[in-house]
Amino acid sequence: MDNSIKYALHGKLIAQEGKGNELAKILLYAASLMKSAKGCHLYIVGVGNNNPDEIWITEIWDTKEDHDNSLNVAGVRELIGKALPILNGRPEKGQEWNILGGTGID
């Protein structure tokens, strides 16, 4: 794989009704932990315009392996434990792709 190609992930989590803000806070804290994760270039959290319980996450990493290893960052597994009980159903698999280029990713 060319070193200029990066791994990206985009997905959504849906919180139980009225729990979107709580889920967003958990994920924003996760974003702060990703500052120390190897290979993380972007970890952003947003809320759906039409549904405050729909939380979107977009990530850019050097490799999928770096993304997978982020589960080992101190505090991440605890945050997952806090988020899972307030989700509305099981998390859906996010969209994955390899970035070929663009603005702001070099």
XYZ file of N, CA and C in Angstrom:
318
model
N 0.842 -1.187 0.000
C 0.000 0.000 0.000
C 0.881 1.241 0.000
N 0.556 2.189 -0.829
C 1.264 3.461 -0.906
C 1.112 4.199 0.423
N 2.212 4.762 0.945
C 2.161 5.470 2.225
C 1.237 6.676 2.201
N 0.918 7.207 1.008
C 0.041 8.366 0.947
C -1.428 7.983 1.061
N -1.742 6.688 0.963
C -3.130 6.251 1.083
C -3.456 6.064 2.559
N -4.546 6.642 2.982
C -4.968 6.562 4.372
C -6.307 5.838 4.465
N -6.584 5.319 5.638
C -7.815 4.581 5.915
C -8.843 5.539 6.506
N -10.073 5.464 6.022
C -11.137 6.330 6.524
C -12.343 5.489 6.932
N -13.067 5.993 7.903
C -14.265 5.334 8.406
C -15.299 6.408 8.700
N -16.533 6.150 8.282
C -17.629 7.085 8.529
C -18.848 6.265 8.927
N -19.428 6.594 10.048
C -20.586 5.835 10.489
C -21.439 6.608 11.469
N -22.553 5.999 11.820
C -23.445 6.640 12.782
C -23.829 5.666 13.870
N -24.074 6.235 15.023
C -24.618 5.508 16.157
C -25.931 6.195 16.517
N -26.925 5.409 16.842
C -28.210 5.985 17.234
C -28.434 5.688 18.705
N -28.631 6.750 19.453
C -28.870 6.627 20.887
C -30.350 6.359 21.146
N -30.627 5.831 22.308
C -32.011 5.711 22.742
C -32.611 7.112 22.783
N -33.916 7.190 22.630
C -34.579 8.487 22.573
C -34.182 9.367 23.764
N -33.721 10.582 23.437
C -33.334 11.548 24.453
C -31.914 11.375 24.987
N -31.170 10.382 24.505
C -29.822 10.115 25.013
C -28.722 10.547 24.040
N -29.095 11.234 22.955
C -28.107 11.648 21.959
C -27.019 12.533 22.531
N -27.387 13.476 23.377
C -26.409 14.386 23.961
C -25.416 13.621 24.838
N -25.915 12.657 25.595
C -25.044 11.840 26.445
C -24.076 11.024 25.582
N -24.576 10.435 24.505
C -23.720 9.662 23.613
C -22.683 10.562 22.948
N -23.111 11.741 22.520
C -22.174 12.677 21.887
C -21.048 13.056 22.844
N -21.367 13.285 24.109
C -20.334 13.632 25.089
C -19.324 12.497 25.253
N -19.804 11.270 25.263
C -18.905 10.115 25.372
C -17.967 10.070 24.168
N -18.529 10.269 22.973
C -17.724 10.201 21.754
C -16.773 11.388 21.632
N -17.174 12.546 22.119
C -16.262 13.693 22.114
C -15.087 13.456 23.062
N -15.353 12.790 24.165
C -14.250 12.435 25.049
C -13.332 11.423 24.366
N -13.932 10.471 23.645
C -13.132 9.516 22.871
C -12.257 10.265 21.867
N -12.809 11.297 21.242
C -12.031 12.093 20.281
C -10.810 12.702 20.959
N -10.967 13.158 22.192
C -9.821 13.740 22.896
C -8.764 12.677 23.176
N -9.188 11.440 23.417
C -8.231 10.359 23.642
C -7.490 9.991 22.358
N -8.128 10.193 21.221
C -7.508 9.827 19.942
C -6.345 10.744 19.574
N -6.211 11.875 20.259
C -5.073 12.763 20.003
C -3.750 12.050 20.254
N -3.761 11.064 21.137
C -2.531 10.331 21.443
C -2.437 9.005 20.694
N -3.456 8.674 19.904
C -3.450 7.390 19.195
C -2.545 7.454 17.973
N -1.717 6.441 17.796
C -0.815 6.360 16.653
C -1.632 6.338 15.358
N -1.280 7.215 14.428
C -1.877 7.203 13.102
C -3.203 7.915 12.945
N -3.729 8.521 14.008
C -5.022 9.212 13.905
C -4.821 10.638 13.405
N -5.461 10.962 12.291
C -5.389 12.306 11.732
C -6.670 13.087 11.962
N -7.791 12.373 12.086
C -9.087 13.036 12.218
C -10.040 12.128 12.970
N -10.741 12.691 13.927
C -11.812 11.972 14.636
C -12.822 13.043 14.996
N -13.859 13.141 14.195
C -14.850 14.185 14.443
C -16.206 13.563 14.744
N -16.961 14.271 15.559
C -18.264 13.815 16.026
C -19.284 14.885 15.673
N -20.411 14.451 15.130
C -21.481 15.383 14.794
C -22.831 14.791 15.130
N -23.840 15.634 15.062
C -25.206 15.199 15.349
C -26.052 15.406 14.094
N -26.981 14.488 13.859
C -27.863 14.592 12.702
C -28.729 15.836 12.767
N -28.914 16.481 11.634
C -29.734 17.693 11.592
C -31.196 17.427 11.918
N -31.678 16.238 11.590
C -33.095 15.933 11.783
C -33.362 15.021 12.974
N -32.301 14.545 13.617
C -32.484 13.622 14.732
C -31.361 13.824 15.742
N -31.643 14.429 16.886
C -30.594 14.692 17.872
C -30.045 13.431 18.542
N -30.662 12.287 18.279
C -30.167 11.030 18.837
C -29.311 10.259 17.837
N -29.082 10.854 16.663
C -28.251 10.254 15.617
C -26.884 10.937 15.648
N -25.861 10.177 16.030
C -24.521 10.732 16.181
C -23.617 10.139 15.095
N -22.925 11.015 14.381
C -22.057 10.633 13.268
C -20.601 10.781 13.677
N -19.779 9.834 13.234
C -18.346 9.860 13.519
C -17.595 9.671 12.206
N -16.611 10.533 11.966
C -15.749 10.414 10.792
C -14.312 10.368 11.278
N -13.568 9.382 10.771
C -12.194 9.164 11.218
C -11.276 9.000 10.017
N -10.050 9.497 10.142
C -9.003 9.259 9.151
C -7.760 8.793 9.903
N -7.211 7.674 9.412
C -6.066 7.024 10.041
C -5.019 6.717 8.988
N -3.774 6.516 9.434
C -2.740 6.060 8.509
C -3.105 4.693 7.937
N -3.572 3.781 8.801
C -3.899 2.429 8.373
C -5.091 1.902 9.165
N -5.722 0.841 8.658
C -6.798 0.176 9.396
C -6.240 -0.416 10.686
N -5.015 -0.896 10.632
C -4.382 -1.457 11.830
C -4.277 -0.400 12.935
N -3.896 0.833 12.575
C -3.842 1.910 13.575
C -5.223 2.137 14.171
N -6.250 2.136 13.316
C -7.624 2.305 13.808
C -7.978 1.184 14.783
N -7.717 -0.049 14.381
C -8.040 -1.187 15.236
C -7.285 -1.117 16.563
N -6.031 -0.681 16.523
C -5.229 -0.575 17.743
C -5.699 0.549 18.663
N -6.522 1.465 18.156
C -7.014 2.556 19.002
C -7.882 2.025 20.137
N -8.387 0.821 20.007
C -9.163 0.219 21.096
C -8.302 -0.022 22.328
N -6.981 -0.004 22.146
C -6.061 -0.227 23.254
C -5.614 1.070 23.932
N -6.059 2.221 23.428
C -5.737 3.494 24.077
C -6.418 3.520 25.446
N -5.674 3.943 26.461
C -6.209 3.981 27.824
C -7.531 4.745 27.875
N -8.537 4.128 28.442
C -9.835 4.755 28.624
C -10.859 4.440 27.547
N -10.425 3.941 26.399
C -11.359 3.713 25.289
C -12.349 2.602 25.612
N -11.883 1.501 26.124
C -12.802 0.390 26.417
C -13.830 0.788 27.481
N -13.441 1.625 28.420
C -14.382 2.108 29.430
C -15.473 2.960 28.785
N -15.070 3.778 27.808
C -16.060 4.608 27.112
C -17.031 3.751 26.304
N -16.518 2.705 25.685
C -17.395 1.784 24.954
C -18.416 1.184 25.917
N -17.949 0.829 27.101
C -18.845 0.286 28.123
C -19.927 1.257 28.547
N -19.646 2.552 28.499
C -20.647 3.572 28.836
C -21.609 3.813 27.677
N -21.101 3.696 26.452
C -21.926 4.003 25.278
C -22.900 2.879 24.926
N -22.455 1.650 25.000
C -23.291 0.527 24.553
C -24.679 0.488 25.202
N -24.805 0.707 26.513
C -26.137 0.613 27.124
C -27.122 1.702 26.676
N -26.632 2.799 26.116
C -27.560 3.860 25.714
C -27.825 3.865 24.205
N -27.275 2.896 23.486
C -27.538 2.801 22.056
C -28.918 2.214 21.806
N -29.510 2.641 20.715
C -30.791 2.104 20.274
C -30.482 0.984 19.281
N -30.289 -0.215 19.791
C -29.929 -1.349 18.942
C -28.429 -1.478 18.792
N -28.039 -2.439 17.986
C -26.612 -2.696 17.748
C -26.047 -1.641 16.804
N -24.764 -1.289 16.987
C -24.153 -0.328 16.055
C -24.115 -0.909 14.639
N -24.370 -0.056 13.659
C -24.268 -0.465 12.264
C -22.811 -0.368 11.835
N -22.415 -1.218 10.902
C -21.057 -1.142 10.373
C -20.928 0.149 9.572
N -19.872 0.883 9.824
C -19.645 2.137 9.110
C -19.098 1.901 7.709
N -19.046 2.949 6.950
C -18.457 2.900 5.608
C -16.951 3.051 5.747
N -16.205 2.182 5.076
C -14.748 2.229 5.091
C -14.246 2.483 3.682
N -13.140 3.214 3.575
C -12.512 3.397 2.281
C -11.079 3.843 2.448
N -10.304 3.689 1.373
C -8.931 4.183 1.350
C -8.933 5.513 0.623
N -8.352 6.503 1.249
C -8.306 7.853 0.683
C -7.228 7.917 -0.377
N -7.585 8.443 -1.516
C -6.627 8.586 -2.614
C -5.968 9.965 -2.632
N -6.646 10.962 -2.081
C -6.115 12.321 -2.052
C -7.204 13.305 -1.712
N -6.852 14.572 -1.732
C -7.818 15.625 -1.419
C -7.159 16.741 -0.636
N -7.963 17.632 -0.158
C -7.484 18.787 0.597
C -7.444 18.460 2.082
N -6.357 18.825 2.727
C -6.263 18.698 4.170
C -5.882 17.338 4.695
N -5.479 16.416 3.854
C -5.137 15.087 4.332
C -3.672 14.724 4.104
N -2.927 15.637 3.500
C -1.511 15.362 3.205
C -0.650 15.491 4.441
